[in-house]
PDB file of C-alpha atoms in Angstrom:
ATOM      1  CA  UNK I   1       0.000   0.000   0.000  1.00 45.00           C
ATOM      2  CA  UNK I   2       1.353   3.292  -0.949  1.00 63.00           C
ATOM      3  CA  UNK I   3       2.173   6.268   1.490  1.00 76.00           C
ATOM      4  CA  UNK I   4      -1.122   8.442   2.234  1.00 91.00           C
ATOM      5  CA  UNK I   5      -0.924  12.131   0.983  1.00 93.00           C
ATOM      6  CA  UNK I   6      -0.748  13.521   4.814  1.00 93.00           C
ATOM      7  CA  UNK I   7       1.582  11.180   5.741  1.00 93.00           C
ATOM      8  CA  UNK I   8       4.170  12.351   2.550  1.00 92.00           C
ATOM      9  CA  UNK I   9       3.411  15.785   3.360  1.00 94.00           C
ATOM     10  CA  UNK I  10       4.679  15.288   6.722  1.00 93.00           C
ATOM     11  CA  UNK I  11       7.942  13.405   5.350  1.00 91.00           C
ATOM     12  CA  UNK I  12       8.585  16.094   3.176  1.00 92.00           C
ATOM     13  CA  UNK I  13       8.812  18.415   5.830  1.00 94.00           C
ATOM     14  CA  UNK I  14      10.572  16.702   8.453  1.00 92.00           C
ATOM     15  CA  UNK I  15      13.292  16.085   5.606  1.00 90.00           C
ATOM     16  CA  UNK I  16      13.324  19.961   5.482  1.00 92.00           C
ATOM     17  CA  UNK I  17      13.281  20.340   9.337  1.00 93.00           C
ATOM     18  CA  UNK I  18      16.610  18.245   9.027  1.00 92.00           C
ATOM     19  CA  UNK I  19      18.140  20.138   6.544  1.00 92.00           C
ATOM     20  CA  UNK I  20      17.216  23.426   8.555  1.00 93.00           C
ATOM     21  CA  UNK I  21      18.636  21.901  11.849  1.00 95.00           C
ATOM     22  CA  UNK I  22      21.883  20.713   9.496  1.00 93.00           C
ATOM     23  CA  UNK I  23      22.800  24.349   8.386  1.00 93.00           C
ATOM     24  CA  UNK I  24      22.071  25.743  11.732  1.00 96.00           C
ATOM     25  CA  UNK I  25      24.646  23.407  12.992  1.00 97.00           C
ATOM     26  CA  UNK I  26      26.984  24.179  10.042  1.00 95.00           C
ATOM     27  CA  UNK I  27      26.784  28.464  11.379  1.00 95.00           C
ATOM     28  CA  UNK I  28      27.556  27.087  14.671  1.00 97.00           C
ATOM     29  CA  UNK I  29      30.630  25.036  14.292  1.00 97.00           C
ATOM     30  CA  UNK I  30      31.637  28.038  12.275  1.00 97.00           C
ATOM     31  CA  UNK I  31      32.297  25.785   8.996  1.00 97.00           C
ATOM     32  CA  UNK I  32      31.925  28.725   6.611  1.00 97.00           C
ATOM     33  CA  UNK I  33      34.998  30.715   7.704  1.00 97.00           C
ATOM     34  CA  UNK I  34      37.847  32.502   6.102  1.00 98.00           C
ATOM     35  CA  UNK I  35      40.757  30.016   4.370  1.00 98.00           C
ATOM     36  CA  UNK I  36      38.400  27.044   4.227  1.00 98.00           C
ATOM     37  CA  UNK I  37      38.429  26.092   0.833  1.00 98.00           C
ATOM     38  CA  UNK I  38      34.741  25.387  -1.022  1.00 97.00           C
ATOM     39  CA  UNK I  39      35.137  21.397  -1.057  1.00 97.00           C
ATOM     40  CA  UNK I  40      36.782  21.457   2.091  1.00 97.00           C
ATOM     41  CA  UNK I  41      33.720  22.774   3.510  1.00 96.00           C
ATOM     42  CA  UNK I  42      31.257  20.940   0.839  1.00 94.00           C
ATOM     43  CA  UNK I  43      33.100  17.396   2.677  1.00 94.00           C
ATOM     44  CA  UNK I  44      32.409  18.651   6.789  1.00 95.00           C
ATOM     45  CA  UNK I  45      28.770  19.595   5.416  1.00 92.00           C
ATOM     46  CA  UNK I  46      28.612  16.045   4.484  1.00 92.00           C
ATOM     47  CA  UNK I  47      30.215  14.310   7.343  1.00 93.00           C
ATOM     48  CA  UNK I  48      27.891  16.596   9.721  1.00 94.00           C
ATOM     49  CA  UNK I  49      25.121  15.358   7.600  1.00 92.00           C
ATOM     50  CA  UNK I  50      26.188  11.816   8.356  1.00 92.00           C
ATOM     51  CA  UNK I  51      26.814  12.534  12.356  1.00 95.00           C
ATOM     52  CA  UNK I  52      23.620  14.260  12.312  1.00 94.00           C
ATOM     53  CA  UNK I  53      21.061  12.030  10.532  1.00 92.00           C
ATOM     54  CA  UNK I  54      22.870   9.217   9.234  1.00 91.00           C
ATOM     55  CA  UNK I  55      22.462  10.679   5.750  1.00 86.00           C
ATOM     56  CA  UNK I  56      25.169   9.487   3.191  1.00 79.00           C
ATOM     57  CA  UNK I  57      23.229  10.163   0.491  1.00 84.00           C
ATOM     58  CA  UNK I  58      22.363  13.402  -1.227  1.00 78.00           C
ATOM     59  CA  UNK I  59      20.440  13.292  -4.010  1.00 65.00           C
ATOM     60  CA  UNK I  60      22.099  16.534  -6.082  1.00 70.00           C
ATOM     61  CA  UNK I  61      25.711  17.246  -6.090  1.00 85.00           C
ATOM     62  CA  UNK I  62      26.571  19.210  -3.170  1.00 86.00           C
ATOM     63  CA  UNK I  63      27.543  23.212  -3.723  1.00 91.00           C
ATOM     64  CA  UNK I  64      29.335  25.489  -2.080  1.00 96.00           C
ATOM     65  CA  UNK I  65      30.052  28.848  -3.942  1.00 97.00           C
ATOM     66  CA  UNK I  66      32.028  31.882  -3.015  1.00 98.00           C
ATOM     67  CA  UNK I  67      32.836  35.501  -4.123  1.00 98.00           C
ATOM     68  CA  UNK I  68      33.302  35.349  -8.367  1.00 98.00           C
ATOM     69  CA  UNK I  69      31.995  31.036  -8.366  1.00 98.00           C
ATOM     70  CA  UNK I  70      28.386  32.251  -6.667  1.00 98.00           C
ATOM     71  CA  UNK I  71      28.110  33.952 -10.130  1.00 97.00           C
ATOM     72  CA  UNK I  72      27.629  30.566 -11.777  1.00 95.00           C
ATOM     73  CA  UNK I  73      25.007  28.367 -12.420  1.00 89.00           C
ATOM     74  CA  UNK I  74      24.137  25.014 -10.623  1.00 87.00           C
ATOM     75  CA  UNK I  75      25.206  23.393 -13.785  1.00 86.00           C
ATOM     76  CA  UNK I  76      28.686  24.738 -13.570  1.00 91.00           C
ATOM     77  CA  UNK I  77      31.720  23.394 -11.985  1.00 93.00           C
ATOM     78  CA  UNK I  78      33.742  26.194 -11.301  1.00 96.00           C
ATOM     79  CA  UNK I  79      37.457  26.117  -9.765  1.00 97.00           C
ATOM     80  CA  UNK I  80      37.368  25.313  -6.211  1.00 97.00           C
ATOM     81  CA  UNK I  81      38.026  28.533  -4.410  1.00 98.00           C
ATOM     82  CA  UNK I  82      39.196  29.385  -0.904  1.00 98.00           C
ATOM     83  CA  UNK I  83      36.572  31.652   1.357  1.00 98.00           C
ATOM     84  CA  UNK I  84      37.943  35.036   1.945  1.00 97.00           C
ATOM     85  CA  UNK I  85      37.911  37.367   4.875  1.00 96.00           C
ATOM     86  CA  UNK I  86      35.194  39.578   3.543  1.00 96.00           C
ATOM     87  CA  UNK I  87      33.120  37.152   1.429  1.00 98.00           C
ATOM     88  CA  UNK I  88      29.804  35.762   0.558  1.00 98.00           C
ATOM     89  CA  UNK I  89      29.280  32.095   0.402  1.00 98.00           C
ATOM     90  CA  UNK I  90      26.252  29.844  -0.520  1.00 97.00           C
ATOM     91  CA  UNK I  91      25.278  26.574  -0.042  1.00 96.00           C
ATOM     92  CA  UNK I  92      22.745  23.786  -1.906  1.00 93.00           C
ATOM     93  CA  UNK I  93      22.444  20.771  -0.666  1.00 89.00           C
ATOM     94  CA  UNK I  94      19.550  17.895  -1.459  1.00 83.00           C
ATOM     95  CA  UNK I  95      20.205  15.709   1.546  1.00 84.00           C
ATOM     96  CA  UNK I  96      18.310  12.188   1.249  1.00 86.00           C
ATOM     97  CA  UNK I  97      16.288  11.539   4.529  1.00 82.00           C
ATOM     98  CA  UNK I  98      14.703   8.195   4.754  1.00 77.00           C
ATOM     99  CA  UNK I  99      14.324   7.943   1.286  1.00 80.00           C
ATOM    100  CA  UNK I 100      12.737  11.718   1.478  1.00 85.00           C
ATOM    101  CA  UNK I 101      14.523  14.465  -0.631  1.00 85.00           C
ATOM    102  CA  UNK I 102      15.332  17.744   0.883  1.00 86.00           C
ATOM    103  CA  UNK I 103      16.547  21.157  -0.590  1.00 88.00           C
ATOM    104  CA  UNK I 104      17.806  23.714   0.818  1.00 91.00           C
ATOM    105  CA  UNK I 105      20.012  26.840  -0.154  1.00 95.00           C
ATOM    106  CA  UNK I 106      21.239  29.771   1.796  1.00 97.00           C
ATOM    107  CA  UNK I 107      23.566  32.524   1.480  1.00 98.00           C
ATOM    108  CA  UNK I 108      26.100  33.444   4.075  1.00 98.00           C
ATOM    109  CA  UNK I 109      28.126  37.073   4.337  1.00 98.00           C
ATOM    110  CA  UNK I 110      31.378  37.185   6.169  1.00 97.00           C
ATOM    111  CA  UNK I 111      31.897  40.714   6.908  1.00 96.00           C
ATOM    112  CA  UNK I 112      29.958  44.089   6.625  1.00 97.00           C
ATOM    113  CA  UNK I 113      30.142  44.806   3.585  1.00 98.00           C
ATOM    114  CA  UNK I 114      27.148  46.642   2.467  1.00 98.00           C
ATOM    115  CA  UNK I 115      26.494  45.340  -1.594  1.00 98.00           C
ATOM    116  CA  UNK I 116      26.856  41.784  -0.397  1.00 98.00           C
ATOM    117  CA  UNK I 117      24.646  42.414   3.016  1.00 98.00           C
ATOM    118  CA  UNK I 118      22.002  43.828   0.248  1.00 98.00           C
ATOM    119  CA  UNK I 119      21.919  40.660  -2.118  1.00 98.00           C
ATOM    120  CA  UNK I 120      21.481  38.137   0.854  1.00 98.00           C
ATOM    121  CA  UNK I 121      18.634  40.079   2.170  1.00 98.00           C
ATOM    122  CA  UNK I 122      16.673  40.661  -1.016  1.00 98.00           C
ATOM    123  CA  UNK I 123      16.508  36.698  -1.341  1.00 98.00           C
ATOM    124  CA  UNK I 124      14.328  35.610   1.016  1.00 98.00           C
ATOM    125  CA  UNK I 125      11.710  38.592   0.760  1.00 98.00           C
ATOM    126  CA  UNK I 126      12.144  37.643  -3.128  1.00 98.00           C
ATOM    127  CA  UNK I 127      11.388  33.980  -2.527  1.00 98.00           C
ATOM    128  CA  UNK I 128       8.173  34.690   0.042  1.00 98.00           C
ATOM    129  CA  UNK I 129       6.708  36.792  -2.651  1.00 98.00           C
ATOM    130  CA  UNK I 130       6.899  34.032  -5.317  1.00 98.00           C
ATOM    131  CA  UNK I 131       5.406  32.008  -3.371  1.00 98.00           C
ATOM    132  CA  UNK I 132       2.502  34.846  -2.631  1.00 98.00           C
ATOM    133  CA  UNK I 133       2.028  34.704  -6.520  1.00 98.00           C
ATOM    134  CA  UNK I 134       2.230  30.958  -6.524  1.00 98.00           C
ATOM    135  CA  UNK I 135      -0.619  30.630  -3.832  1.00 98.00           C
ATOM    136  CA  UNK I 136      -2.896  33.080  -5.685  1.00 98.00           C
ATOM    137  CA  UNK I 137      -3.058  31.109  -8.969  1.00 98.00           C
ATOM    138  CA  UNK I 138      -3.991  28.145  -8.531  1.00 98.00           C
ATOM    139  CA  UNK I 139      -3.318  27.381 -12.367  1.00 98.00           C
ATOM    140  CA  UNK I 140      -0.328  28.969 -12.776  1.00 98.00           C
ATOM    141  CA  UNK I 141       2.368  26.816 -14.897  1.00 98.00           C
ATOM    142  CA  UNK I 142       6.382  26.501 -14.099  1.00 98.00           C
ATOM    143  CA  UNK I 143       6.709  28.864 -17.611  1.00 98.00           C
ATOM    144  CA  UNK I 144       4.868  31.328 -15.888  1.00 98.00           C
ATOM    145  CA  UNK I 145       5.963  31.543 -12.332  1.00 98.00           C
ATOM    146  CA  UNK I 146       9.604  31.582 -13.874  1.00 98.00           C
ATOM    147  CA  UNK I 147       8.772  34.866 -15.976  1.00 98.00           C
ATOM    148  CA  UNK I 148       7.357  36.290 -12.669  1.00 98.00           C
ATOM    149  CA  UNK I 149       9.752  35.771 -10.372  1.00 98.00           C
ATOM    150  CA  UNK I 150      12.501  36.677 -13.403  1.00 98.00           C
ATOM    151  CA  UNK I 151      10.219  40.162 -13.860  1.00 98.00           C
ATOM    152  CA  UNK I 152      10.132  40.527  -9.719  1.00 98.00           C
ATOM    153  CA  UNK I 153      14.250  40.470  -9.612  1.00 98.00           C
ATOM    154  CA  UNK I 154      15.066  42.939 -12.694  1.00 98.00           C
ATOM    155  CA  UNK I 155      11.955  45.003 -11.132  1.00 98.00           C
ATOM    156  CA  UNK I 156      14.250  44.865  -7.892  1.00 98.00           C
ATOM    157  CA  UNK I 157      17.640  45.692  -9.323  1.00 97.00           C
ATOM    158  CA  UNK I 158      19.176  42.174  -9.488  1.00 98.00           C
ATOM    159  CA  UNK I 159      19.786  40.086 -12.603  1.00 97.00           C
ATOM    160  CA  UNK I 160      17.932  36.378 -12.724  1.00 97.00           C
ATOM    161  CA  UNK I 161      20.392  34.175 -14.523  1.00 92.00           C
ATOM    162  CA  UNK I 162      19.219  30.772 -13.945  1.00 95.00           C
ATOM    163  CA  UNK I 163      17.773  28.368 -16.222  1.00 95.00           C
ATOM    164  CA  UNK I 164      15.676  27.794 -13.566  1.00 95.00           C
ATOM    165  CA  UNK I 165      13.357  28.637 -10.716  1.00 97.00           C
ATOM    166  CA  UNK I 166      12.520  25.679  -8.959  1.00 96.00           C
ATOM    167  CA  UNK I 167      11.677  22.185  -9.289  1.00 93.00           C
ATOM    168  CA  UNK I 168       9.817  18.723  -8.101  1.00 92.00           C
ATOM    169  CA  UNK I 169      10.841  17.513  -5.078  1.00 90.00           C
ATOM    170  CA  UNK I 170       9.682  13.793  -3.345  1.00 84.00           C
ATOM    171  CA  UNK I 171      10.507  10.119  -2.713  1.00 80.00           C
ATOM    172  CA  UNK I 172      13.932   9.402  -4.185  1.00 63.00           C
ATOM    173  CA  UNK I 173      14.603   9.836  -7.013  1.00 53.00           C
ATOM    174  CA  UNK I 174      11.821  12.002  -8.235  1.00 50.00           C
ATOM    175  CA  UNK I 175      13.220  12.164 -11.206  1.00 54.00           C
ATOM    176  CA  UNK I 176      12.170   8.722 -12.391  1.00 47.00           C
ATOM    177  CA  UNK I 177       8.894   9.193 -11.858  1.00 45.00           C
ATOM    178  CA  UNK I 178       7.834  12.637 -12.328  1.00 49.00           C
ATOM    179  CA  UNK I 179       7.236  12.817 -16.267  1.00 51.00           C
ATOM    180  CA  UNK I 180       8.736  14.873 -19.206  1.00 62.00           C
ATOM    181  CA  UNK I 181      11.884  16.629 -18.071  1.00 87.00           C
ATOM    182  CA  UNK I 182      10.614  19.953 -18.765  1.00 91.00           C
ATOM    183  CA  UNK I 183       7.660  19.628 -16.835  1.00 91.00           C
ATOM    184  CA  UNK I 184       9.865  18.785 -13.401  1.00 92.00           C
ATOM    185  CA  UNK I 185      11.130  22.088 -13.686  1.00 94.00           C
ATOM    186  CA  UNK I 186      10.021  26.210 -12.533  1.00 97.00           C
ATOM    187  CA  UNK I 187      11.328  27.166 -16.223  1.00 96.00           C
ATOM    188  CA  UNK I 188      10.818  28.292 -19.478  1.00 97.00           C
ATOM    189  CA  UNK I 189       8.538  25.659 -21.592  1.00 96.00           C
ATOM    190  CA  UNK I 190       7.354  24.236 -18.305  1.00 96.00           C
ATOM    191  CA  UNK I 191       3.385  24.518 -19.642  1.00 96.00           C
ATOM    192  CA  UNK I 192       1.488  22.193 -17.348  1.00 96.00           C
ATOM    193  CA  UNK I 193      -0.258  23.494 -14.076  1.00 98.00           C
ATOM    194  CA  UNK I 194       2.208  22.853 -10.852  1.00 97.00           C
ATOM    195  CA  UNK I 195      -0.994  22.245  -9.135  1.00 98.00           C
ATOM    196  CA  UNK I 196      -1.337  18.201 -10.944  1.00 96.00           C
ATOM    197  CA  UNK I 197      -0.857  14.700 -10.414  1.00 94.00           C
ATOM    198  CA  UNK I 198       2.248  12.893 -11.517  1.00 89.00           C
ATOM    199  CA  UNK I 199       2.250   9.709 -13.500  1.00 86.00           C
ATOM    200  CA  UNK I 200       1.460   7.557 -10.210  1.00 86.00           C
ATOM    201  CA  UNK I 201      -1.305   9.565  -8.750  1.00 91.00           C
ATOM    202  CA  UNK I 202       0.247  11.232  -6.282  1.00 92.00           C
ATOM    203  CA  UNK I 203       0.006  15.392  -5.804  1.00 94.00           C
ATOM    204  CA  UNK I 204       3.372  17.085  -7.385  1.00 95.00           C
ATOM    205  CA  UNK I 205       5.525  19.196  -4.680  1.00 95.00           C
ATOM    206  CA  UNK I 206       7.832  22.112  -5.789  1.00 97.00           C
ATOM    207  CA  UNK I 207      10.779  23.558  -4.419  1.00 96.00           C
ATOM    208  CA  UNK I 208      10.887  27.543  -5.364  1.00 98.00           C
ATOM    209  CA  UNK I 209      14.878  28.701  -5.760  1.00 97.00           C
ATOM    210  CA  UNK I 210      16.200  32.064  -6.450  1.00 98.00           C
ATOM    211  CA  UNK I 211      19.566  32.468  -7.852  1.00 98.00           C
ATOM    212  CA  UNK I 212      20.362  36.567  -7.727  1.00 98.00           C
ATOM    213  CA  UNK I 213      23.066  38.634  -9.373  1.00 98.00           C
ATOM    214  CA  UNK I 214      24.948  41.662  -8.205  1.00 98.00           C
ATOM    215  CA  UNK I 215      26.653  42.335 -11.778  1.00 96.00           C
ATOM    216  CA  UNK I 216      28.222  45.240 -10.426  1.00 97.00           C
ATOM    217  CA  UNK I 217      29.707  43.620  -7.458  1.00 98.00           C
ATOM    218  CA  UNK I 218      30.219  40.434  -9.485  1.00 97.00           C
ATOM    219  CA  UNK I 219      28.641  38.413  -6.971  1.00 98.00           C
ATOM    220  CA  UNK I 220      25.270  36.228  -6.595  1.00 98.00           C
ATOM    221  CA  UNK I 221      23.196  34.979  -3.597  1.00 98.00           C
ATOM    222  CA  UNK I 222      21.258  31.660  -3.373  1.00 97.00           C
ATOM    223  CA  UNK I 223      17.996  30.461  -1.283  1.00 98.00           C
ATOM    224  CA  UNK I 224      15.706  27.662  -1.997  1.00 96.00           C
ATOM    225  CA  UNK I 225      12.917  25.368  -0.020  1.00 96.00           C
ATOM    226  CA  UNK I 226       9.608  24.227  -0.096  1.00 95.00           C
ATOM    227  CA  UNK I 227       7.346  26.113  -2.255  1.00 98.00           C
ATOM    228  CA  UNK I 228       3.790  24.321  -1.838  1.00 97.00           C
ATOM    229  CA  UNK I 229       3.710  22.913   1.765  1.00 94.00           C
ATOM    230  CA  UNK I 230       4.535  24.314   5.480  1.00 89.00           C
ATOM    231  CA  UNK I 231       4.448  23.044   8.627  1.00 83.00           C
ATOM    232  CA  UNK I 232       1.043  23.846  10.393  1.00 74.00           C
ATOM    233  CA  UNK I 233       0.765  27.147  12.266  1.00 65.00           C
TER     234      UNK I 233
END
């Protein structure tokens, strides 16, 4: 018999509670620090994970970005760089929970400086108003949600780079079992309603990501999580 609807709801977020608790952790062993280089810190992130949780297994490859490399897109593999004294870092991880995906970006300033104070905190007021627009269309496609929150970020001052804007998130691996490529994805050509069924029945859950540029600054800021469900209030 197949997991319920509540009861995958309620995985989905406990996954996310874990990667929540996993990142707090990370701020407080002070992991993201000056001289640590990006896979240095990508590896304790995943050891933590393990000493955490038990998790070995993440179901994205793991990112951490800093100063020019949080410019680039997940799809990139830039040159692993060593965290600087006044820098901006992010992370991405999609840690595997009991067979339950999480993912979870944030962006991290070491430092006062003003320009990269600016970018982190226009990302999560960004990412709550996408999901305002989500929750007040019930139809609204992945195409369509992309353009808006790509409109919301040039209205805003930043640049929206990424391919994408979000994507499916569920029982590993989604990605076997969630249809056409396109449609798995907040993007461009992504023309079915979010709000659907995937091939086995089951209600489709997003993850809503923004990716923002400071071309100026030459630097970008990250934060992703659960678009369509929350923990109760």
């Amino acid at each position: 018999m197949g997991v319920g609807e509540a009861e995958r709801v309620a995985a989905l977020l406990a996954a996310e509670a874990n990667a929540v608790a996993l990142f707090d952790e990370v701020v407080a062993r002070g992991m993201i620090a000056p001289g640590a280089r990006e896979s240095v810190v990508s590896d304790a992130v995943r050891d933590l994970a393990a000493e955490m949780f038990g998790t070995r297994r993440f179901w994205h490859k793991r990112i951490v970005r800093s100063g020019i490399n949080t410019l680039e897109p997940y799809s990139a593999n830039p040159p692993d760089r060593v965290i600087g004294e006044d820098d901006i870092c992010f992370l991405d991880f999609g840690p595997i929970f009991a067979e339950w995906e999480a993912d979870f970006g944030r962006t991290f300033v070491l430092g006062d400086d003003p320009a990269k104070l600016a970018l982190r905190d226009a990302l999560e007021p960004l990412w709550e108003q996408g999901r305002t627009h989500f929750d007040a269309h019930p139809d609204i496609t992945g195409e369509e949600l992309y353009h808006w929150v790509s409109a919301q970020a040039s209205e805003q001052g930043w640049e929206f780079t990424a391919e994408i804007a979000g994507h499916l998130v569920g029982e590993f691996p989604h990605k076997q079992i969630s249809g056409t490529e396109i449609t798995t994805y907040v993007a461009a050509g992504s023309t079915t309603p979010m709000r659907r069924m995937d091939p086995k029945g089951r209600a489709c859950h997003w993850i809503l990501e923004i990716h923002l540029v400071d071309r100026a600054n030459n630097i970008g800021g990250f934060f992703e999580q659960l678009l369509d469900v929350r923990p109760a209030a």
